[in-house]
Structure formats: structure tokens, C-alpha cells
Short mmCIF file of C-alpha atoms in Angstrom, two decimals:
data_model
loop_
_atom_site.label_atom_id
_atom_site.label_comp_id
_atom_site.label_asym_id
_atom_site.label_seq_id
_atom_site.Cartn_x
_atom_site.Cartn_y
_atom_site.Cartn_z
CA MET M 1 -12.18 32.35 -104.02
CA ALA M 2 -9.42 29.85 -104.60
CA LEU M 3 -10.17 27.63 -107.60
CA LEU M 4 -7.06 25.54 -107.03
CA GLU M 5 -5.33 25.01 -103.71
CA VAL M 6 -2.16 22.97 -103.40
CA HIS M 7 -1.01 22.18 -99.86
CA ASP M 8 2.42 20.80 -98.89
CA LEU M 9 2.89 18.97 -102.18
CA GLU M 10 5.82 16.56 -102.23
CA VAL M 11 6.91 14.58 -105.27
CA ASN M 12 9.77 12.11 -105.44
CA TYR M 13 11.56 10.60 -108.40
CA GLY M 14 12.95 7.44 -106.87
CA VAL M 15 15.08 8.71 -104.00
CA ILE M 16 15.33 12.24 -105.38
CA ARG M 17 13.05 14.76 -103.70
CA ALA M 18 11.92 16.81 -106.69
CA ILE M 19 9.23 18.85 -104.92
CA LYS M 20 9.81 19.48 -101.22
CA GLY M 21 6.43 20.44 -99.82
CA ILE M 22 5.14 23.46 -101.72
CA SER M 23 1.83 25.27 -101.28
CA PHE M 24 0.21 27.67 -103.69
CA GLU M 25 -3.21 28.71 -104.84
CA VAL M 26 -4.88 30.07 -107.94
CA ASN M 27 -7.98 32.23 -107.54
CA GLU M 28 -10.82 32.32 -109.98
CA GLY M 29 -10.11 34.64 -112.92
CA GLU M 30 -6.40 35.04 -112.19
CA ILE M 31 -3.31 34.46 -114.25
CA VAL M 32 -0.74 32.89 -111.94
CA THR M 33 2.79 32.02 -112.99
CA LEU M 34 5.38 29.68 -111.59
CA ILE M 35 8.80 30.85 -112.68
CA GLY M 36 12.03 29.06 -112.11
CA ALA M 37 15.17 27.77 -113.77
CA ASN M 38 15.53 24.49 -115.59
CA GLY M 39 15.14 21.62 -113.14
CA ALA M 40 13.52 23.73 -110.43
CA GLY M 41 10.48 21.42 -110.49
CA LYS M 42 8.00 23.46 -112.48
CA THR M 43 6.87 20.70 -114.84
CA THR M 44 6.84 18.18 -112.00
CA THR M 45 4.54 20.49 -110.04
CA MET M 46 2.23 20.88 -113.01
CA GLN M 47 2.09 17.19 -113.88
CA SER M 48 1.54 16.00 -110.33
CA THR M 49 -1.18 18.59 -109.73
CA VAL M 50 -3.14 17.38 -112.77
CA GLY M 51 -2.60 13.72 -111.77
CA LEU M 52 -0.19 12.67 -114.51
CA ILE M 53 2.53 11.67 -112.05
CA PRO M 54 1.97 10.41 -108.50
CA LYS M 55 2.34 12.64 -105.44
CA LYS M 56 4.23 11.48 -102.36
CA SER M 57 2.18 13.61 -100.03
CA GLY M 58 0.15 16.79 -99.88
CA LYS M 59 -3.34 17.79 -100.78
CA VAL M 60 -4.87 19.29 -103.92
CA ILE M 61 -8.30 20.92 -103.87
CA PHE M 62 -9.90 21.97 -107.14
CA ASP M 63 -13.23 23.77 -107.32
CA GLY M 64 -14.15 22.42 -103.89
CA ASN M 65 -13.24 18.80 -104.69
CA ASP M 66 -10.33 16.96 -103.12
CA ILE M 67 -8.52 15.68 -106.23
CA THR M 68 -5.34 14.52 -104.49
CA LYS M 69 -5.87 10.93 -105.56
CA THR M 70 -8.14 11.48 -108.56
CA PRO M 71 -6.81 10.05 -111.84
CA CYS M 72 -5.91 12.58 -114.51
CA HIS M 73 -8.75 11.81 -116.93
CA LYS M 74 -11.34 12.46 -114.19
CA ILE M 75 -9.67 15.74 -113.25
CA VAL M 76 -10.09 16.83 -116.87
CA HIS M 77 -13.80 16.07 -116.64
CA LEU M 78 -13.94 18.29 -113.52
CA GLY M 79 -12.64 21.24 -115.56
CA MET M 80 -8.87 21.39 -115.29
CA THR M 81 -6.54 20.58 -118.14
CA GLN M 82 -3.05 21.31 -119.29
CA VAL M 83 -1.12 22.22 -122.40
CA PRO M 84 1.84 20.01 -121.64
CA GLU M 85 5.49 20.85 -122.07
CA GLY M 86 6.55 20.18 -125.65
CA ARG M 87 2.89 20.60 -126.79
CA ARG M 88 2.40 16.86 -127.34
CA ILE M 89 -0.23 17.17 -130.04
CA PHE M 90 -1.30 13.93 -131.73
CA GLN M 91 1.12 13.88 -134.65
CA GLU M 92 -0.69 11.19 -136.64
CA LEU M 93 -4.11 12.82 -136.44
CA THR M 94 -5.28 15.81 -138.49
CA VAL M 95 -5.68 19.27 -137.00
CA TYR M 96 -9.43 18.77 -136.94
CA GLU M 97 -9.11 15.36 -135.26
CA ASN M 98 -6.83 16.84 -132.61
CA LEU M 99 -9.48 19.42 -131.80
CA LEU M 100 -12.05 16.64 -131.75
CA MET M 101 -9.92 14.83 -129.15
CA GLY M 102 -9.84 18.05 -127.15
CA ALA M 103 -13.63 17.86 -126.94
CA TYR M 104 -13.49 14.21 -125.79
CA SER M 105 -14.69 15.06 -122.28
CA THR M 106 -17.60 17.25 -123.41
CA LYS M 107 -21.01 15.75 -123.90
CA ASN M 108 -22.71 18.49 -125.90
CA LYS M 109 -22.64 17.70 -129.64
CA THR M 110 -24.08 20.94 -130.98
CA GLY M 111 -21.73 22.95 -128.78
CA PHE M 112 -18.82 21.29 -130.55
CA LYS M 113 -19.47 23.08 -133.87
CA ASP M 114 -19.61 26.47 -132.14
CA ASP M 115 -16.47 25.75 -130.16
CA LEU M 116 -14.70 24.62 -133.30
CA ASN M 117 -15.66 27.80 -135.16
CA LYS M 118 -14.44 29.90 -132.23
CA ILE M 119 -11.09 28.12 -132.30
CA TYR M 120 -10.81 28.59 -136.07
CA GLU M 121 -11.63 32.29 -135.61
CA ARG M 122 -9.00 32.70 -132.93
CA PHE M 123 -6.41 30.64 -134.82
CA PRO M 124 -7.04 31.23 -138.55
CA ARG M 125 -3.97 29.13 -139.39
CA LEU M 126 -5.64 26.08 -137.90
CA ALA M 127 -8.71 26.65 -140.07
CA GLU M 128 -6.50 26.80 -143.16
CA ARG M 129 -4.82 23.57 -142.17
CA LYS M 130 -7.70 21.68 -140.59
CA ASN M 131 -7.26 18.57 -142.73
CA GLN M 132 -3.48 18.52 -142.50
CA ILE M 133 -1.67 15.88 -140.44
CA ALA M 134 -0.70 17.68 -137.24
CA GLY M 135 2.87 16.35 -137.25
CA THR M 136 3.58 18.45 -140.35
CA LEU M 137 2.72 21.77 -138.66
CA SER M 138 5.39 24.28 -137.67
CA GLY M 139 6.30 24.72 -134.00
CA GLY M 140 4.16 27.84 -133.66
CA GLU M 141 1.19 26.20 -135.33
CA GLN M 142 1.57 23.17 -133.07
CA GLN M 143 1.48 25.46 -130.03
CA MET M 144 -1.71 27.08 -131.35
CA LEU M 145 -3.19 23.63 -131.91
CA ALA M 146 -2.21 22.48 -128.42
CA MET M 147 -3.89 25.54 -126.91
CA GLY M 148 -6.95 25.18 -129.14
CA ARG M 149 -7.21 21.49 -128.25
CA ALA M 150 -7.09 22.28 -124.53
CA ILE M 151 -9.74 25.02 -124.77
CA MET M 152 -12.11 22.57 -126.52
CA SER M 153 -12.71 20.89 -123.15
CA HIS M 154 -14.01 24.16 -121.62
CA PRO M 155 -11.59 24.16 -118.70
CA LYS M 156 -12.24 26.34 -115.68
CA LEU M 157 -8.51 26.22 -115.09
CA LEU M 158 -6.04 25.94 -117.93
CA MET M 159 -2.43 25.10 -117.12
CA LEU M 160 0.20 25.95 -119.70
CA ASP M 161 3.66 24.44 -119.39
CA GLU M 162 6.30 26.52 -121.20
CA PRO M 163 4.06 27.67 -124.06
CA SER M 164 6.78 29.98 -125.42
CA MET M 165 9.46 27.30 -125.62
CA GLY M 166 11.21 27.09 -128.96
CA LEU M 167 9.18 29.88 -130.58
CA SER M 168 10.40 33.00 -132.37
CA PRO M 169 10.04 36.31 -130.44
CA LEU M 170 7.14 37.34 -132.67
CA LEU M 171 5.28 34.12 -131.94
CA VAL M 172 6.08 34.40 -128.22
CA ASP M 173 4.30 37.78 -128.14
CA GLN M 174 1.38 36.24 -129.98
CA VAL M 175 1.15 33.32 -127.54
CA PHE M 176 1.10 35.66 -124.53
CA GLU M 177 -1.59 37.80 -126.22
CA ILE M 178 -3.71 34.68 -126.73
CA ILE M 179 -3.23 33.62 -123.10
CA LYS M 180 -4.52 37.04 -122.02
CA GLU M 181 -7.52 36.68 -124.33
CA ILE M 182 -8.35 33.21 -123.04
CA ASN M 183 -8.19 34.60 -119.51
CA LYS M 184 -10.49 37.52 -120.45
CA ASP M 185 -13.02 35.01 -121.74
CA GLY M 186 -13.27 33.65 -118.20
CA THR M 187 -10.67 30.90 -117.98
CA THR M 188 -8.31 30.93 -115.02
CA ILE M 189 -4.69 30.40 -116.01
CA LEU M 190 -1.76 28.71 -114.29
CA LEU M 191 1.38 29.30 -116.30
CA VAL M 192 4.84 27.83 -116.05
CA GLU M 193 7.54 29.78 -117.82
CA GLN M 194 11.24 30.28 -118.16
CA ASN M 195 10.50 33.54 -119.94
CA ALA M 196 10.05 35.38 -116.64
CA GLY M 197 9.82 38.90 -118.04
CA LYS M 198 6.93 38.23 -120.40
CA SER M 199 5.02 35.99 -118.04
CA LEU M 200 5.31 38.33 -115.04
CA SER M 201 4.02 41.19 -117.19
CA ILE M 202 0.70 39.40 -117.79
CA SER M 203 0.40 37.73 -114.35
CA ASP M 204 -1.77 38.78 -111.45
CA ARG M 205 0.47 36.83 -109.09
CA ALA M 206 3.52 34.64 -109.34
CA TYR M 207 5.63 32.17 -107.39
CA VAL M 208 9.37 31.61 -107.74
CA LEU M 209 10.37 27.96 -107.57
CA GLU M 210 13.94 26.97 -106.73
CA ASN M 211 15.13 23.41 -106.13
CA GLY M 212 11.64 22.15 -105.43
CA GLU M 213 10.73 24.92 -103.00
CA ILE M 214 8.85 28.19 -103.31
CA VAL M 215 11.27 30.94 -102.36
CA LEU M 216 9.30 34.03 -103.24
CA THR M 217 5.76 35.06 -104.02
CA GLY M 218 3.96 38.27 -104.87
CA THR M 219 2.06 40.11 -107.58
CA GLY M 220 3.49 40.06 -111.09
CA LYS M 221 4.57 43.68 -110.70
CA GLU M 222 6.21 43.14 -107.30
CA LEU M 223 8.21 40.20 -108.56
CA SER M 224 9.36 41.89 -111.75
CA GLU M 225 10.71 44.70 -109.55
CA SER M 226 12.32 42.40 -106.99
CA GLU M 227 16.12 42.51 -106.95
CA MET M 228 16.38 38.76 -106.53
CA VAL M 229 14.15 38.01 -109.52
CA LYS M 230 15.86 40.64 -111.64
CA LYS M 231 19.22 39.12 -110.88
CA ALA M 232 18.30 35.48 -111.38
CA TYR M 233 15.62 35.52 -114.06
CA LEU M 234 15.54 38.83 -115.86
CA GLY M 235 19.20 39.07 -116.73
CA GLY M 236 20.22 41.96 -114.52
CA MET F 1 -6.39 -21.83 -163.01
CA GLU F 2 -3.56 -22.72 -160.70
CA PHE F 3 -2.81 -19.04 -160.38
CA LEU F 4 -6.38 -18.33 -159.25
CA THR F 5 -6.23 -21.17 -156.75
CA ILE F 6 -3.07 -19.74 -155.25
CA LEU F 7 -4.59 -16.26 -155.14
CA ILE F 8 -7.71 -17.47 -153.36
CA ASN F 9 -5.79 -19.67 -150.93
CA GLY F 10 -3.34 -16.86 -150.22
CA LEU F 11 -6.13 -14.44 -149.44
CA SER F 12 -7.85 -16.92 -147.18
CA ILE F 13 -4.76 -17.93 -145.19
CA GLY F 14 -3.62 -14.30 -145.13
CA GLY F 15 -7.00 -13.14 -143.89
CA ILE F 16 -6.72 -15.43 -140.86
CA TYR F 17 -3.16 -14.30 -140.12
CA ALA F 18 -4.22 -10.68 -140.53
CA MET F 19 -7.06 -11.06 -138.02
CA ILE F 20 -4.73 -12.57 -135.43
CA ALA F 21 -1.95 -10.09 -136.24
CA LEU F 22 -4.38 -7.22 -135.60
CA GLY F 23 -4.67 -8.36 -131.99
CA TYR F 24 -0.89 -8.36 -131.54
CA THR F 25 -0.41 -5.01 -133.20
CA MET F 26 -3.27 -3.21 -131.43
CA VAL F 27 -2.16 -4.41 -128.00
CA TYR F 28 1.43 -3.48 -128.84
CA GLY F 29 0.40 -0.04 -130.07
CA ILE F 30 -1.79 0.77 -127.10
CA ALA F 31 -0.41 -1.15 -124.10
CA LYS F 32 3.18 -1.19 -125.47
CA MET F 33 3.57 -4.89 -124.78
CA LEU F 34 3.90 -8.11 -126.75
CA ASN F 35 1.03 -10.34 -125.70
CA PHE F 36 2.48 -13.77 -126.34
CA ALA F 37 -0.64 -15.39 -124.92
CA HIS F 38 -2.64 -14.00 -127.84
CA GLY F 39 -2.31 -17.20 -129.89
CA ASP F 40 -3.74 -19.26 -127.04
CA ILE F 41 -6.94 -17.24 -127.22
CA ILE F 42 -7.47 -19.03 -130.56
CA MET F 43 -7.20 -22.32 -128.69
CA ILE F 44 -9.83 -21.19 -126.15
CA ALA F 45 -12.07 -20.33 -129.11
CA GLY F 46 -11.44 -23.80 -130.55
CA TYR F 47 -12.45 -25.66 -127.39
CA THR F 48 -15.48 -23.44 -126.88
CA ILE F 49 -16.75 -24.14 -130.38
CA VAL F 50 -16.16 -27.88 -130.00
CA LEU F 51 -18.09 -27.78 -126.71
CA PHE F 52 -21.10 -25.91 -128.07
CA PHE F 53 -21.08 -27.38 -131.58
CA PRO F 54 -23.61 -30.13 -130.76
CA VAL F 55 -26.04 -27.45 -129.54
CA ASN F 56 -25.63 -25.26 -132.60
CA PRO F 57 -22.55 -24.23 -134.60
CA ILE F 58 -23.57 -20.55 -134.61
CA VAL F 59 -24.09 -20.63 -130.84
CA GLY F 60 -20.60 -22.14 -130.61
CA ILE F 61 -19.03 -19.30 -132.58
CA VAL F 62 -20.88 -16.61 -130.64
CA ALA F 63 -19.95 -18.30 -127.35
CA ALA F 64 -16.33 -18.45 -128.50
CA ILE F 65 -16.27 -14.73 -129.24
CA VAL F 66 -17.81 -13.93 -125.85
CA PHE F 67 -15.54 -16.35 -123.94
CA CYS F 68 -12.43 -15.07 -125.65
CA ALA F 69 -13.35 -11.45 -125.00
CA ILE F 70 -13.85 -12.29 -121.31
CA ALA F 71 -10.57 -14.23 -121.27
CA GLY F 72 -8.85 -11.20 -122.79
CA ILE F 73 -10.25 -8.90 -120.09
CA VAL F 74 -9.32 -11.30 -117.26
CA ILE F 75 -5.77 -11.89 -118.55
CA GLU F 76 -5.18 -8.16 -118.89
CA LYS F 77 -6.59 -7.32 -115.44
CA VAL F 78 -4.92 -10.16 -113.55
CA ALA F 79 -1.58 -10.57 -115.31
CA TYR F 80 -0.69 -7.37 -117.17
CA LYS F 81 -2.35 -4.45 -115.38
CA PRO F 82 -0.37 -4.88 -112.14
CA LEU F 83 2.79 -4.64 -114.27
CA ARG F 84 1.96 -1.34 -115.90
CA GLY F 85 5.11 0.71 -115.65
CA ALA F 86 7.27 -2.34 -114.95
CA SER F 87 10.19 -3.23 -117.20
CA PRO F 88 9.22 -4.58 -120.64
CA LEU F 89 11.12 -7.77 -119.88
CA ALA F 90 8.94 -8.53 -116.84
CA VAL F 91 5.82 -8.06 -118.94
CA LEU F 92 7.19 -10.23 -121.75
CA ILE F 93 8.02 -13.09 -119.37
CA THR F 94 4.59 -12.78 -117.77
CA ALA F 95 2.97 -13.05 -121.20
CA ILE F 96 4.93 -16.20 -121.95
CA GLY F 97 3.88 -17.52 -118.53
CA VAL F 98 0.22 -16.80 -119.27
CA SER F 99 0.59 -18.65 -122.58
CA LYS F 100 2.03 -21.73 -120.85
CA LEU F 101 -0.66 -21.52 -118.16
CA LEU F 102 -3.45 -21.53 -120.74
CA GLN F 103 -1.89 -24.43 -122.65
CA SER F 104 -1.46 -26.43 -119.43
CA ALA F 105 -5.03 -25.71 -118.37
CA ALA F 106 -6.19 -26.91 -121.80
CA LEU F 107 -4.15 -30.08 -121.37
CA ILE F 108 -5.85 -30.79 -118.03
CA TYR F 109 -9.26 -29.99 -119.51
CA SER F 110 -8.80 -32.16 -122.61
CA LYS F 111 -6.81 -34.89 -120.81
CA GLY F 112 -4.57 -34.94 -123.86
CA ALA F 113 -7.30 -36.08 -126.22
CA ILE F 114 -7.66 -34.23 -129.50
CA LYS F 115 -11.14 -32.83 -129.86
CA GLY F 116 -12.76 -31.86 -133.12
CA VAL F 117 -16.05 -30.82 -134.59
CA PRO F 118 -18.01 -33.60 -136.28
CA ILE F 119 -17.75 -32.08 -139.73
CA THR F 120 -14.39 -31.30 -141.25
CA THR F 121 -15.52 -29.70 -144.49
CA LEU F 122 -18.34 -27.45 -145.59
CA GLY F 123 -18.03 -28.74 -149.15
CA ALA F 124 -16.68 -27.04 -152.22
CA ILE F 125 -17.97 -25.23 -155.23
CA GLU F 126 -16.75 -25.80 -158.75
CA LEU F 127 -16.24 -23.04 -161.28
CA PHE F 128 -15.17 -22.93 -164.93
CA GLY F 129 -16.60 -26.35 -165.66
CA GLY F 130 -14.81 -28.03 -162.78
CA ASN F 131 -11.44 -26.47 -163.53
CA LEU F 132 -11.49 -24.39 -160.35
CA LYS F 133 -12.55 -25.97 -157.08
CA ILE F 134 -12.87 -23.73 -154.03
CA ASP F 135 -13.76 -24.85 -150.53
CA VAL F 136 -16.74 -23.03 -149.10
CA ILE F 137 -14.82 -22.33 -145.88
CA THR F 138 -12.13 -20.61 -147.94
CA LEU F 139 -14.70 -18.26 -149.42
CA ILE F 140 -16.28 -17.62 -146.02
CA THR F 141 -12.84 -16.88 -144.61
CA ILE F 142 -12.07 -14.32 -147.31
CA VAL F 143 -15.44 -12.58 -146.94
CA CYS F 144 -15.24 -12.56 -143.12
CA SER F 145 -11.70 -11.27 -142.91
CA VAL F 146 -12.24 -8.53 -145.49
CA ALA F 147 -15.46 -7.44 -143.77
CA ILE F 148 -13.77 -7.40 -140.36
CA MET F 149 -10.78 -5.43 -141.60
CA VAL F 150 -13.00 -2.83 -143.27
CA ALA F 151 -15.19 -2.57 -140.16
CA LEU F 152 -12.19 -2.23 -137.86
CA THR F 153 -10.62 0.46 -140.04
CA MET F 154 -13.90 2.41 -140.03
CA PHE F 155 -14.19 2.00 -136.26
CA ILE F 156 -10.67 3.32 -135.66
CA LYS F 157 -11.07 6.24 -138.08
CA ARG F 158 -14.63 7.29 -137.40
CA SER F 159 -15.63 6.44 -133.84
CA LYS F 160 -14.80 8.41 -130.72
CA THR F 161 -13.38 5.31 -129.06
CA GLY F 162 -11.34 4.46 -132.15
CA ARG F 163 -9.74 7.88 -132.22
CA ALA F 164 -9.09 7.63 -128.50
CA MET F 165 -7.23 4.40 -129.23
CA VAL F 166 -5.01 6.21 -131.74
CA ALA F 167 -4.44 8.99 -129.20
CA VAL F 168 -3.48 6.54 -126.44
CA SER F 169 -1.13 4.65 -128.75
CA GLU F 170 0.64 7.89 -129.62
CA ASP F 171 0.85 9.60 -126.24
CA LYS F 172 -0.72 8.20 -123.08
CA GLY F 173 -0.13 11.35 -121.06
CA ALA F 174 -1.61 13.71 -123.62
CA ALA F 175 -4.54 11.30 -124.05
CA GLN F 176 -5.27 11.50 -120.32
CA LEU F 177 -5.22 15.29 -120.58
CA MET F 178 -8.07 14.97 -123.09
CA GLY F 179 -10.05 13.12 -120.41
CA ILE F 180 -9.47 9.68 -121.93
CA ASN F 181 -9.49 6.79 -119.46
CA VAL F 182 -6.41 4.90 -120.62
CA ASN F 183 -7.24 1.75 -118.65
CA LYS F 184 -10.65 1.57 -120.29
CA ILE F 185 -9.10 1.94 -123.75
CA ILE F 186 -6.62 -0.86 -122.99
CA THR F 187 -9.48 -3.12 -121.88
CA ILE F 188 -11.41 -2.37 -125.08
CA THR F 189 -8.28 -3.17 -127.10
CA PHE F 190 -7.97 -6.58 -125.43
CA ILE F 191 -11.66 -7.26 -126.06
CA ILE F 192 -11.38 -6.44 -129.78
CA GLY F 193 -8.12 -8.36 -130.20
CA SER F 194 -9.48 -11.45 -128.44
CA ALA F 195 -12.74 -11.36 -130.37
CA LEU F 196 -10.81 -11.22 -133.65
CA ALA F 197 -8.70 -14.19 -132.50
CA ALA F 198 -11.95 -16.06 -131.73
CA VAL F 199 -13.23 -15.46 -135.26
CA ALA F 200 -9.90 -16.68 -136.64
CA GLY F 201 -10.23 -19.78 -134.44
CA ALA F 202 -13.74 -20.42 -135.75
CA LEU F 203 -12.49 -20.26 -139.34
CA MET F 204 -9.62 -22.62 -138.57
CA ILE F 205 -11.64 -25.30 -136.88
CA PHE F 206 -12.95 -27.20 -139.90
CA LYS F 207 -9.82 -29.24 -140.24
CA PRO F 208 -9.25 -32.94 -139.69
CA GLN F 209 -6.52 -32.44 -137.07
CA GLY F 210 -8.92 -30.99 -134.49
CA VAL F 211 -8.25 -28.85 -131.42
CA GLU F 212 -5.36 -29.51 -129.05
CA PRO F 213 -3.69 -27.35 -126.37
CA THR F 214 -1.22 -25.95 -128.91
CA PHE F 215 -3.96 -25.26 -131.47
CA GLY F 216 -3.20 -21.54 -131.44
CA ALA F 217 0.56 -21.66 -130.93
CA MET F 218 1.79 -21.89 -134.53
CA PRO F 219 -0.81 -19.55 -136.06
CA GLY F 220 -0.11 -17.20 -133.16
CA ILE F 221 3.63 -17.10 -133.82
CA LYS F 222 3.11 -16.73 -137.55
CA ALA F 223 0.62 -13.93 -137.05
CA PHE F 224 3.13 -12.27 -134.75
CA ALA F 225 5.66 -12.56 -137.58
CA ALA F 226 3.04 -11.05 -139.89
CA ALA F 227 2.53 -8.13 -137.50
CA VAL F 228 6.29 -7.53 -137.38
CA ILE F 229 6.67 -7.83 -141.16
CA GLY F 230 3.88 -5.29 -141.63
CA GLY F 231 5.26 -3.01 -138.91
CA ILE F 232 4.20 -3.74 -135.35
CA GLY F 233 1.88 -1.11 -133.94
CA SER F 234 0.44 -0.32 -137.36
CA ILE F 235 -3.07 -1.57 -138.10
CA PRO F 236 -2.79 -1.46 -141.91
CA GLY F 237 0.64 -3.03 -141.39
CA ALA F 238 -0.87 -6.06 -139.65
CA MET F 239 -3.30 -6.49 -142.54
CA VAL F 240 -0.56 -6.21 -145.16
CA GLY F 241 1.79 -8.46 -143.18
CA GLY F 242 -0.94 -11.11 -142.79
CA ILE F 243 -1.79 -11.10 -146.49
CA VAL F 244 1.92 -11.21 -147.46
CA LEU F 245 2.47 -14.22 -145.22
CA GLY F 246 -0.69 -15.88 -146.59
CA PHE F 247 0.56 -15.51 -150.15
CA ILE F 248 3.98 -16.85 -149.26
CA GLU F 249 2.31 -19.88 -147.74
CA ALA F 250 0.00 -20.37 -150.73
CA ILE F 251 2.74 -19.89 -153.33
CA PHE F 252 5.31 -22.17 -151.71
CA GLY F 253 2.55 -24.60 -150.72
CA ALA F 254 2.01 -25.20 -154.45
CA THR F 255 5.67 -26.07 -155.07
CA PRO F 256 7.85 -29.01 -154.01
CA LEU F 257 9.11 -26.74 -151.20
CA ARG F 258 5.78 -27.10 -149.40
CA ASP F 259 7.31 -28.92 -146.43
CA TYR F 260 9.60 -25.95 -145.81
CA VAL F 261 6.87 -23.30 -145.81
CA ASP F 262 7.30 -22.47 -142.10
CA ALA F 263 11.05 -22.11 -142.46
CA ILE F 264 10.65 -19.91 -145.54
CA GLU F 265 8.17 -17.65 -143.73
CA PHE F 266 10.46 -17.09 -140.77
CA ALA F 267 13.43 -16.58 -143.11
CA ILE F 268 11.45 -13.84 -144.82
CA LEU F 269 10.73 -12.31 -141.41
CA ILE F 270 14.47 -12.20 -140.74
CA ILE F 271 15.17 -10.64 -144.13
CA VAL F 272 12.51 -7.97 -143.60
CA LEU F 273 13.96 -7.16 -140.18
CA LEU F 274 17.43 -6.83 -141.69
CA VAL F 275 16.34 -4.61 -144.57
CA LYS F 276 13.63 -2.57 -142.84
CA PRO F 277 13.62 -3.12 -139.07
CA THR F 278 10.40 -1.14 -138.63
CA GLY F 279 8.49 -3.44 -141.02
CA ILE F 280 6.73 -2.56 -144.25
CA LEU F 281 4.42 0.15 -142.88
CA GLY F 282 6.04 0.73 -139.50
CA LYS F 283 7.19 4.16 -138.47
CA LYS F 284 10.23 5.02 -136.52
CA ARG F 285 9.00 6.32 -133.21
CA ARG F 286 10.77 9.25 -131.73
CA GLU F 287 12.32 8.31 -128.45
CA LYS F 288 11.07 10.61 -125.72
CA VAL F 289 13.68 11.90 -123.33
#
């Protein structure tokens, strides 16, 4: 069953047509990736789907609800959130307070302690640094915090925008491992990546975005074997 | 003894500036705008207290806080909300327009007559065998402003809404992704700022000159200067800036330069901006590309 359906989405920046009517869907339990070059419209697609930037036209259905015109904060309450590009953790708050903000949309107080312990178990570095101001964390730690913060809201669908950006190869592997784990725990994943090789290897399905249009779609395996993808995104 | 008098006066004047400056700085931090109509909220508080004073002074103060909070909500919804995302200049000019509108409305309401409360002093207490004389209102002002600043700091640090305010001030988009309703947080900010301005107005009202349409203009501008000196957007900065300005006023008020106090304060603002453009506690914000 499709958890997220996007139909004919169009997004404009002034007179520039950034997204030219794309459709895609994410089924429950899947890892789906949008790959594409810089400026292809990946982040725009992500941000307009979650309601952070306005859509020109199209329709977005999440978990049976039409959320085309729903403001972002309400979409989060419905169970979809995003680890935004550049992580955007709250620099002035502590690690613990960032995780607390992640749980803003949850009502259950006792659940919070359990969730927090789970996050600290999954990301031991965050436990070590829980009272540290988040702005002083390293890039990798900030990515862990951004993911931990997003999971605190118990999303049914978690979108991750370029989670590997700016990280060392070792950390990139770690991030993709964690994404797989989160997915195994029952969270559906929509991923946006420039690192096509890694992301296709963990994806059930993927879409290739070029100049605001979807030009190719298939399973992760199919796409990683496609000549066109190999040539454009896998360096040969 | 003169030193103590200056200290107490400085704290009291500074406490009032700090309370008003908090409104400027919170709105700036969260809605990213300079609300130049903030000072006129003090004037609304003044007229409300004068109106209800014959019934009961406490009722007057409570009514002022409620009225000002409502005025804050209405101004934000009607004048500023439609301009969210517009150029900062458009918002700034609108804020100046709102300020003029409120002052003109007050002029029509008061027909130009200066209104005051029937008592202009709450008396004074004498300490050290009459060597130190402190007005009761000065003491009340110090106690009130310290209590309010402590309460506000606790609210921001410890409450869910307070933390949401910090989150919104830092990154609106990321805050929305936490499920925070940014519009609601902005409304709450205007309510708190306006209520603080109302309290400041209540503490300023026991003066012989009474309430006139520009009652809040000068304290408003000075509190804005205090917010900038402390570092606009920073809550502790507004408190520090307010107290600094209060002490400047108290110190120079006790010298032959007392007639030039306003000029000295704004000169200090200029010097601070030249030496440290972000203010005493202000941080340099990273520009997002």
C-alpha cells in the first residue's frame, strides 16, 4: 500500500519552473531514493512534499490524507518528518534539548524516556555529549543528532535529504547502516542522495530526477545496473 | 549614600527599560522584525490604567495587561502577518505606520488633554536615619522587574513553549519539522512582549506629567537602544542593555550633565555599534545561502 503518493507535483521559484510535474510513490516499509545531480530539484521536491515550501500544483496523499495544502507542522503530527539538507540542528540548544524538540509533537510523557534511551543506545556519542551545546558537535555527530531528533517524533515516513553530505567515507557507511536499521524497525524511508552508489544499494526502489523531471525509475538493483545511471551518477 | 541612591535609581530605571527591551528583542528574534509600535503599547497601558484607576488601581493594571496583550495579537494579525516573507523594509515601514496610527488614535481619544492618575507618588521610605530616601515605587519597580526577568528566563529555558521559541528564533523551517506551529509561537511572543510593556507602563504612570499620546515613544526608543546595546535577539542581552542604560541615566542624572542624559545615551549606543556591532551579548548569525 502506498504510504505517500505524489501526483503531478509542480513547484516554481518565481518564474523558474523547478519541478515540472513529477509523480512518485513510497510504499509502506520501503526505502525509496531520489537520485539526481546538483540542482535537479531533489531538495525542492522534499521540501514541498513536507509543506515547507509552497506547491504550484499537484496532489500529495499521505497515509490516506490529502496533505497538499496542509501546513508543515500538521504534517509532522500526521507522522511524516524530514532530516533536512545541512542537518539544521538547533545550534544553541544542548543535544538533550534537541532531542526534546524532536519529541515536540508526541503527547506521551513516559514514552519520551524510553525513546531517549533508545536513541542514546543507537548513538552512544550523543549520550556522551547529551549536555553539550549542539553547535559544538562535529559534522558526523550533528548528522546523528539530526537523525535522532527526527526519530523522536515516531514518524511513519522519514525523509532524509543528503544525509551523507560532507561526511568522511567511514561515517557515510555508518549513516547508511543506521538508515537500514531505522527501516528495519518499521519506518518507511524516502532518501535523497548524490551518493547514488551507496543509496541504490540499500534502496528497494529509486527515481532519477533530472531538471525537475523524473527520467527513470526502477528497483535499486535495476538502476544501479542501468547504463544511463552508471554513466551519469556512478562514474562510469 | 549618594552612591546607593544612584545604584537603586539605576536598577529601577534599567528594570523598566529591560522589560520593554525584552519585547523588542523577542519579537526580533522570533519574527525577525523590528516592531516600532512596541513603545506605543506602553501608552495603551497608560490610558487603560487611567481609565480604570477610579474603579481600582489593581483592576487598572490587570486590565492594562489584558488590553495590551490583545492589542499585540491584533497588531500582529492585521498588520504584520500578511507581510510574512515580504521585504524587511516593507515590514519596518508598516511598523512605523502602526506606531503613528496608535498615537493618532490616542490623540483623538484624549482630545489632546493630558490624563493622569490622581496620585503621583506612593510615598517614600527613609533608611540610615534619613540619610537614604527611596521612593516606594522605585522599590516596587526593582522587585517587579527582577521577578519578571527571572520568571521569563525560567519560562524560556524550562517550558516546552519556551524552548519552541528558541527553536523558531534559530531556524523556522527546522522548527516546523519538529511539529511546531510557527504562527502560534509568534502570537505568544507578541502576547508576552505586550504584557511586559504593560507592566512597564504601570510602573511609569506615577509621575506628575501624566499620560499623553507619546507617553511610550521615548521609553520605547530608549528600550530599543537598550536591546541593540545588549545585542538584539538576545534575551539576556536585553536585560543587560536595559540595566546598562538605566545606570547611565542614573549616573549622569546625578551630575550637572543631567539635561544631556538622552544625548549621552544615544551617543553610547553609537559607540557600542561602532566597537561591537552585534551588541554586548549578540552573536553573529551565519547567513544562510
